[in-house]
């Protein structure tokens, strides 16, 4: 695929991550487009936060993979460090039984956790004051990313790998040739591409409607 071109709409976390992983695989020419600066949308406020164990096998597996990948990215991206701090969720007596049922799922998927009572939580984290009778579900693998660190680090590494990031260049049209997408037109140029990856929700309905 060394001669292929991909146009990626959106320079947020999803678009940049797509570009980064394609660049690692030496896809070819990779162009990321955004109507504003890198990370200008929701990625500037929530680059990645993993706050609790999920409620489906698919979710638990995806979460495990994501947590592993963020730790790897801490080694790959200069200037970025995943906050490897764990995660603690509180449950009162009414809400705990529903979550307790999910412990069997976590065991099957080998997702680590600890169930802690109020006294155990106070001993572990003295500044916490859980209400009487609350139960804690601690995930030692949870954590978060700071957007102001993760987004620039990801963009900079993309550039080092040869990715073209065109800021302030809105996509105004997705090109269609016969029965396939053939590129994009921006506010400044036309880019013919073998593949177009849309990470901006604004284009979703138009793509599904066949442009």
GROMACS .gro file of C-alpha atoms in nm:
model
  211
    1UNK     CA    1   0.000   0.000   0.000
    2UNK     CA    2   0.304   0.231  -0.017
    3UNK     CA    3   0.158   0.429  -0.311
    4UNK     CA    4  -0.192   0.461  -0.164
    5UNK     CA    5  -0.343   0.784  -0.032
    6UNK     CA    6  -0.587   0.816   0.257
    7UNK     CA    7  -0.770   1.135   0.353
    8UNK     CA    8  -0.878   1.152   0.717
    9UNK     CA    9  -1.147   1.405   0.807
   10UNK     CA   10  -1.099   1.536   1.158
   11UNK     CA   11  -0.780   1.604   1.356
   12UNK     CA   12  -0.912   1.499   1.693
   13UNK     CA   13  -0.806   1.193   1.889
   14UNK     CA   14  -0.980   0.949   1.655
   15UNK     CA   15  -0.843   1.101   1.336
   16UNK     CA   16  -0.491   1.141   1.469
   17UNK     CA   17  -0.489   0.789   1.613
   18UNK     CA   18  -0.604   0.651   1.279
   19UNK     CA   19  -0.327   0.840   1.101
   20UNK     CA   20  -0.065   0.733   1.354
   21UNK     CA   21  -0.143   0.363   1.331
   22UNK     CA   22  -0.161   0.374   0.951
   23UNK     CA   23   0.177   0.550   0.947
   24UNK     CA   24   0.327   0.280   1.168
   25UNK     CA   25   0.214   0.031   0.903
   26UNK     CA   26   0.366   0.245   0.624
   27UNK     CA   27   0.028   0.281   0.450
   28UNK     CA   28   0.142   0.548   0.205
   29UNK     CA   29   0.041   0.913   0.186
   30UNK     CA   30  -0.171   1.007   0.487
   31UNK     CA   31  -0.350   1.343   0.496
   32UNK     CA   32  -0.544   1.463   0.801
   33UNK     CA   33  -0.782   1.757   0.749
   34UNK     CA   34  -0.956   1.978   1.000
   35UNK     CA   35  -1.160   2.296   0.967
   36UNK     CA   36  -0.982   2.430   1.276
   37UNK     CA   37  -0.664   2.356   1.469
   38UNK     CA   38  -0.564   2.010   1.588
   39UNK     CA   39  -0.786   1.883   1.869
   40UNK     CA   40  -1.022   2.181   1.847
   41UNK     CA   41  -1.342   1.982   1.911
   42UNK     CA   42  -1.437   1.749   2.194
   43UNK     CA   43  -1.083   1.606   2.202
   44UNK     CA   44  -0.964   1.927   2.366
   45UNK     CA   45  -1.181   1.842   2.666
   46UNK     CA   46  -1.179   1.463   2.676
   47UNK     CA   47  -0.881   1.296   2.509
   48UNK     CA   48  -0.925   0.973   2.700
   49UNK     CA   49  -1.070   0.880   3.034
   50UNK     CA   50  -1.137   0.529   3.152
   51UNK     CA   51  -1.352   0.556   3.461
   52UNK     CA   52  -1.496   0.216   3.541
   53UNK     CA   53  -1.548  -0.144   3.446
   54UNK     CA   54  -1.819  -0.186   3.183
   55UNK     CA   55  -2.132  -0.399   3.158
   56UNK     CA   56  -2.082  -0.616   2.848
   57UNK     CA   57  -1.818  -0.865   2.740
   58UNK     CA   58  -1.741  -0.649   2.435
   59UNK     CA   59  -1.700  -0.340   2.650
   60UNK     CA   60  -1.476  -0.513   2.901
   61UNK     CA   61  -1.251  -0.652   2.626
   62UNK     CA   62  -1.231  -0.320   2.443
   63UNK     CA   63  -1.148  -0.143   2.766
   64UNK     CA   64  -0.867  -0.388   2.845
   65UNK     CA   65  -0.716  -0.335   2.501
   66UNK     CA   66  -0.747   0.042   2.530
   67UNK     CA   67  -0.579   0.051   2.869
   68UNK     CA   68  -0.295  -0.163   2.740
   69UNK     CA   69  -0.256   0.062   2.436
   70UNK     CA   70  -0.247   0.382   2.641
   71UNK     CA   71   0.035   0.240   2.849
   72UNK     CA   72   0.223   0.152   2.531
   73UNK     CA   73   0.163   0.502   2.393
   74UNK     CA   74   0.328   0.641   2.704
   75UNK     CA   75   0.647   0.480   2.575
   76UNK     CA   76   0.593   0.573   2.210
   77UNK     CA   77   0.490   0.940   2.228
   78UNK     CA   78   0.742   1.193   2.359
   79UNK     CA   79   0.576   1.431   2.602
   80UNK     CA   80   0.288   1.201   2.691
   81UNK     CA   81   0.226   0.990   3.000
   82UNK     CA   82  -0.091   0.795   3.074
   83UNK     CA   83  -0.208   0.867   3.430
   84UNK     CA   84  -0.183   0.514   3.565
   85UNK     CA   85  -0.376   0.581   3.885
   86UNK     CA   86  -0.650   0.319   3.896
   87UNK     CA   87  -1.020   0.390   3.928
   88UNK     CA   88  -1.264   0.368   4.219
   89UNK     CA   89  -1.644   0.369   4.180
   90UNK     CA   90  -1.884   0.402   4.472
   91UNK     CA   91  -2.216   0.218   4.507
   92UNK     CA   92  -2.486   0.256   4.767
   93UNK     CA   93  -2.681  -0.041   4.901
   94UNK     CA   94  -2.952  -0.003   4.639
   95UNK     CA   95  -2.726   0.014   4.335
   96UNK     CA   96  -2.465  -0.241   4.439
   97UNK     CA   97  -2.659  -0.565   4.363
   98UNK     CA   98  -2.684  -0.479   3.992
   99UNK     CA   99  -2.309  -0.418   3.972
  100UNK     CA  100  -2.234  -0.723   4.187
  101UNK     CA  101  -2.399  -0.938   3.919
  102UNK     CA  102  -2.136  -0.817   3.673
  103UNK     CA  103  -1.846  -0.948   3.882
  104UNK     CA  104  -1.894  -1.289   3.720
  105UNK     CA  105  -1.844  -1.125   3.380
  106UNK     CA  106  -1.526  -0.954   3.500
  107UNK     CA  107  -1.395  -1.286   3.629
  108UNK     CA  108  -1.464  -1.458   3.296
  109UNK     CA  109  -1.289  -1.180   3.106
  110UNK     CA  110  -0.999  -1.172   3.355
  111UNK     CA  111  -1.055  -0.805   3.432
  112UNK     CA  112  -0.895  -0.729   3.771
  113UNK     CA  113  -1.097  -0.559   4.046
  114UNK     CA  114  -1.128  -0.525   4.422
  115UNK     CA  115  -1.445  -0.490   4.627
  116UNK     CA  116  -1.383  -0.261   4.926
  117UNK     CA  117  -1.594  -0.156   5.220
  118UNK     CA  118  -1.590   0.193   5.368
  119UNK     CA  119  -1.318   0.125   5.622
  120UNK     CA  120  -1.092  -0.035   5.362
  121UNK     CA  121  -1.135   0.265   5.135
  122UNK     CA  122  -1.047   0.508   5.418
  123UNK     CA  123  -0.734   0.309   5.499
  124UNK     CA  124  -0.625   0.304   5.134
  125UNK     CA  125  -0.713   0.669   5.064
  126UNK     CA  126  -0.727   0.866   5.392
  127UNK     CA  127  -0.874   1.177   5.229
  128UNK     CA  128  -1.183   0.986   5.113
  129UNK     CA  129  -1.494   0.991   5.329
  130UNK     CA  130  -1.737   0.741   5.174
  131UNK     CA  131  -2.090   0.758   5.315
  132UNK     CA  132  -2.198   0.488   5.558
  133UNK     CA  133  -2.270   0.157   5.386
  134UNK     CA  134  -2.114   0.249   5.051
  135UNK     CA  135  -1.918  -0.014   4.861
  136UNK     CA  136  -1.618   0.059   4.644
  137UNK     CA  137  -1.527  -0.121   4.322
  138UNK     CA  138  -1.160  -0.057   4.254
  139UNK     CA  139  -1.005  -0.119   3.913
  140UNK     CA  140  -0.624  -0.109   3.942
  141UNK     CA  141  -0.578  -0.068   3.565
  142UNK     CA  142  -0.795   0.242   3.516
  143UNK     CA  143  -0.659   0.588   3.448
  144UNK     CA  144  -0.685   0.893   3.226
  145UNK     CA  145  -0.506   1.114   2.974
  146UNK     CA  146  -0.469   1.490   2.990
  147UNK     CA  147  -0.591   1.634   2.655
  148UNK     CA  148  -0.329   1.911   2.651
  149UNK     CA  149  -0.057   1.645   2.667
  150UNK     CA  150  -0.199   1.359   2.463
  151UNK     CA  151  -0.334   1.544   2.158
  152UNK     CA  152  -0.018   1.748   2.080
  153UNK     CA  153   0.206   1.446   2.146
  154UNK     CA  154   0.002   1.233   1.908
  155UNK     CA  155  -0.002   1.505   1.640
  156UNK     CA  156   0.372   1.564   1.669
  157UNK     CA  157   0.450   1.195   1.635
  158UNK     CA  158   0.224   1.175   1.330
  159UNK     CA  159   0.421   1.458   1.170
  160UNK     CA  160   0.750   1.284   1.249
  161UNK     CA  161   0.619   0.980   1.063
  162UNK     CA  162   0.537   1.189   0.757
  163UNK     CA  163   0.164   1.246   0.809
  164UNK     CA  164   0.035   1.569   0.651
  165UNK     CA  165  -0.189   1.757   0.894
  166UNK     CA  166  -0.378   2.041   0.723
  167UNK     CA  167  -0.535   2.274   0.979
  168UNK     CA  168  -0.791   2.541   0.896
  169UNK     CA  169  -0.898   2.348   0.590
  170UNK     CA  170  -1.263   2.245   0.597
  171UNK     CA  171  -1.385   1.956   0.386
  172UNK     CA  172  -1.669   2.088   0.170
  173UNK     CA  173  -1.734   1.781  -0.044
  174UNK     CA  174  -1.665   1.410  -0.047
  175UNK     CA  175  -1.591   1.290  -0.398
  176UNK     CA  176  -1.769   0.989  -0.536
  177UNK     CA  177  -1.656   0.796  -0.845
  178UNK     CA  178  -1.899   0.531  -0.970
  179UNK     CA  179  -1.992   0.336  -0.658
  180UNK     CA  180  -1.698   0.432  -0.436
  181UNK     CA  181  -1.560   0.730  -0.249
  182UNK     CA  182  -1.269   0.883  -0.438
  183UNK     CA  183  -1.140   1.168  -0.225
  184UNK     CA  184  -1.239   1.506  -0.085
  185UNK     CA  185  -1.261   1.871  -0.179
  186UNK     CA  186  -1.154   2.120   0.087
  187UNK     CA  187  -1.185   2.494   0.110
  188UNK     CA  188  -0.843   2.514  -0.058
  189UNK     CA  189  -0.786   2.208  -0.278
  190UNK     CA  190  -0.897   1.873  -0.415
  191UNK     CA  191  -0.738   1.558  -0.273
  192UNK     CA  192  -0.787   1.233  -0.462
  193UNK     CA  193  -0.764   0.937  -0.228
  194UNK     CA  194  -0.788   0.560  -0.232
  195UNK     CA  195  -0.969   0.575   0.100
  196UNK     CA  196  -1.147   0.840   0.305
  197UNK     CA  197  -1.183   0.799   0.680
  198UNK     CA  198  -1.446   1.023   0.836
  199UNK     CA  199  -1.401   1.090   1.207
  200UNK     CA  200  -1.629   1.394   1.207
  201UNK     CA  201  -1.991   1.314   1.285
  202UNK     CA  202  -2.106   1.604   1.068
  203UNK     CA  203  -2.051   1.395   0.754
  204UNK     CA  204  -2.202   1.069   0.879
  205UNK     CA  205  -2.558   1.107   0.746
  206UNK     CA  206  -2.435   1.237   0.411
  207UNK     CA  207  -2.206   0.938   0.370
  208UNK     CA  208  -2.485   0.696   0.463
  209UNK     CA  209  -2.715   0.868   0.215
  210UNK     CA  210  -2.458   0.814  -0.061
  211UNK     CA  211  -2.342   1.178  -0.065
   0.00000   0.00000   0.00000
